[in-house]
Short mmCIF file of C-alpha atoms in Angstrom, two decimals:
data_model
loop_
_atom_site.label_atom_id
_atom_site.label_comp_id
_atom_site.label_asym_id
_atom_site.label_seq_id
_atom_site.Cartn_x
_atom_site.Cartn_y
_atom_site.Cartn_z
CA MET A 17 62.91 -60.88 -12.59
CA SER A 18 61.12 -58.30 -10.53
CA THR A 19 59.79 -54.85 -11.16
CA PRO A 20 62.59 -52.31 -10.63
CA ARG A 21 62.29 -50.24 -7.48
CA THR A 22 63.60 -46.70 -7.20
CA ASP A 23 67.03 -46.50 -5.57
CA ALA A 24 67.44 -42.84 -4.63
CA TYR A 25 71.05 -43.34 -3.51
CA ALA A 26 72.01 -44.94 -6.83
CA ALA A 27 70.36 -42.04 -8.65
CA PHE A 28 72.21 -39.53 -6.45
CA LEU A 29 75.54 -41.15 -7.41
CA GLY A 30 74.61 -41.31 -11.11
CA VAL A 31 74.47 -45.12 -11.11
CA ASP A 32 72.15 -46.97 -13.51
CA VAL A 33 70.86 -50.37 -12.40
CA ILE A 34 70.11 -53.09 -14.94
CA GLY A 35 68.19 -56.14 -13.78
CA HIS A 36 66.62 -56.70 -10.41
CA GLY A 37 66.29 -59.99 -8.57
CA GLY A 38 66.82 -63.48 -9.83
CA GLY A 39 70.26 -63.47 -8.26
CA ARG A 40 71.80 -61.15 -10.87
CA ALA A 41 72.08 -57.43 -11.47
CA GLU A 42 74.43 -54.84 -12.92
CA ALA A 43 75.15 -51.31 -11.81
CA THR A 44 76.91 -49.00 -14.26
CA VAL A 45 78.45 -45.56 -13.94
CA VAL A 46 81.08 -43.35 -15.54
CA VAL A 47 83.47 -42.00 -12.89
CA SER A 48 83.15 -38.22 -12.64
CA GLU A 49 84.93 -35.50 -10.69
CA ASP A 50 82.20 -35.82 -8.03
CA HIS A 51 83.34 -39.41 -7.25
CA LEU A 52 87.01 -38.62 -6.56
CA ASN A 53 89.12 -38.66 -3.42
CA PRO A 54 91.97 -36.17 -2.79
CA HIS A 55 94.32 -38.41 -4.85
CA GLY A 56 92.21 -37.88 -7.98
CA THR A 57 90.92 -41.47 -8.12
CA ALA A 58 87.48 -42.89 -7.37
CA HIS A 59 86.84 -42.85 -3.63
CA GLY A 60 86.83 -46.30 -2.04
CA SER A 61 83.43 -45.64 -0.54
CA PHE A 62 82.11 -44.89 -4.02
CA LEU A 63 83.37 -48.26 -5.32
CA PHE A 64 81.90 -49.93 -2.23
CA SER A 65 78.58 -48.20 -2.91
CA LEU A 66 78.61 -49.30 -6.55
CA ALA A 67 79.16 -52.92 -5.52
CA GLY A 68 76.50 -52.63 -2.81
CA ILE A 69 73.95 -51.19 -5.23
CA ALA A 70 74.42 -54.15 -7.59
CA LEU A 71 74.22 -56.57 -4.66
CA ALA A 72 70.99 -55.07 -3.32
CA ALA A 73 69.40 -55.15 -6.77
CA ALA A 74 70.34 -58.81 -7.24
CA ALA A 75 69.08 -59.80 -3.77
CA ASN A 76 65.61 -58.24 -4.04
CA ASP A 77 62.71 -59.39 -6.18
CA ASP A 78 58.92 -59.51 -6.09
CA GLU A 79 58.91 -62.56 -3.78
CA HIS A 80 61.86 -61.86 -1.47
CA SER A 81 63.34 -58.91 0.34
CA GLY A 82 67.09 -59.42 0.56
CA VAL A 83 68.53 -57.59 3.54
CA VAL A 84 72.28 -57.24 3.10
CA SER A 85 74.10 -58.28 6.27
CA ALA A 86 77.76 -58.31 5.20
CA VAL A 87 80.03 -57.07 2.42
CA GLN A 88 83.77 -57.63 2.02
CA ILE A 89 85.60 -55.77 -0.74
CA ASP A 90 89.10 -55.89 -2.19
CA TYR A 91 90.30 -52.87 -4.18
CA LEU A 92 92.55 -54.07 -7.00
CA ARG A 93 93.31 -50.96 -9.02
CA PRO A 94 92.31 -47.30 -8.96
CA ALA A 95 89.43 -46.03 -11.05
CA ARG A 96 89.88 -42.65 -12.69
CA PRO A 97 87.63 -39.97 -14.18
CA GLY A 98 86.06 -41.24 -17.39
CA ASP A 99 86.31 -44.93 -16.46
CA ALA A 100 83.06 -46.75 -17.37
CA LEU A 101 82.53 -49.05 -14.40
CA VAL A 102 80.24 -52.05 -14.31
CA ALA A 103 79.46 -53.88 -11.07
CA ARG A 104 78.03 -57.35 -11.74
CA ALA A 105 76.46 -59.16 -8.81
CA GLU A 106 75.77 -62.88 -9.15
CA LEU A 107 74.35 -65.40 -6.74
CA ALA A 108 77.11 -67.80 -5.71
CA GLU A 109 75.33 -69.91 -3.07
CA ARG A 110 71.75 -70.21 -1.90
CA LEU A 111 71.48 -71.27 1.72
CA THR A 112 68.36 -71.95 3.77
CA LYS A 113 67.74 -68.33 4.78
CA GLU A 114 70.40 -66.33 3.03
CA ASP A 115 72.17 -65.87 -0.28
CA LEU A 116 75.89 -65.40 -0.90
CA PHE A 117 76.95 -63.20 -3.81
CA VAL A 118 80.10 -62.35 -5.74
CA ILE A 119 80.36 -58.84 -7.13
CA ARG A 120 82.98 -57.86 -9.70
CA VAL A 121 83.60 -54.20 -10.53
CA THR A 122 85.27 -53.82 -13.90
CA ASP A 123 86.41 -51.14 -16.32
CA GLY A 124 86.27 -52.91 -19.68
CA ASP A 125 88.26 -56.12 -19.21
CA GLU A 126 90.13 -54.84 -16.16
CA LEU A 127 89.09 -55.86 -12.66
CA VAL A 128 88.91 -52.80 -10.39
CA ALA A 129 87.42 -54.41 -7.26
CA ARG A 130 85.99 -57.75 -6.14
CA ALA A 131 83.46 -58.11 -3.36
CA THR A 132 81.47 -60.80 -1.64
CA GLY A 133 78.18 -60.15 0.07
CA ARG A 134 75.56 -61.90 2.14
CA ALA A 135 71.85 -61.12 2.12
CA ASN A 136 69.20 -62.53 4.43
CA ARG A 137 66.26 -63.71 2.33
CA ARG A 138 62.84 -62.74 3.69
CA THR A 139 59.46 -63.35 2.11
CA ARG A 140 57.76 -60.10 1.17
CA ALA A 141 54.58 -59.40 3.12
#
């Protein structure tokens, strides 16, 4: 587990990050009015950002800099104001130079979105 680094974008969105590196991390947030689209549900880009924040935290540690190179997301149900979202990123496969992750965004027991991501693994200088 590495020392947490400041993620200004996560802070801007009101997202808290728990755990950094080691192939696992969580990003949590309560959906607010600031996160909504014109339909009154959480904007897709906000859900994408939440998943990406968890992925980046899981891919980076004291030894490696994980540079995210791809993310694919499926939106499964809308998130609404007051929903307490948790994005859990977990290492699924470790390849020679990159890691593959699965990220699940949930509200309680309900799956809101599921993403997969790829991060190039580089040794920190």
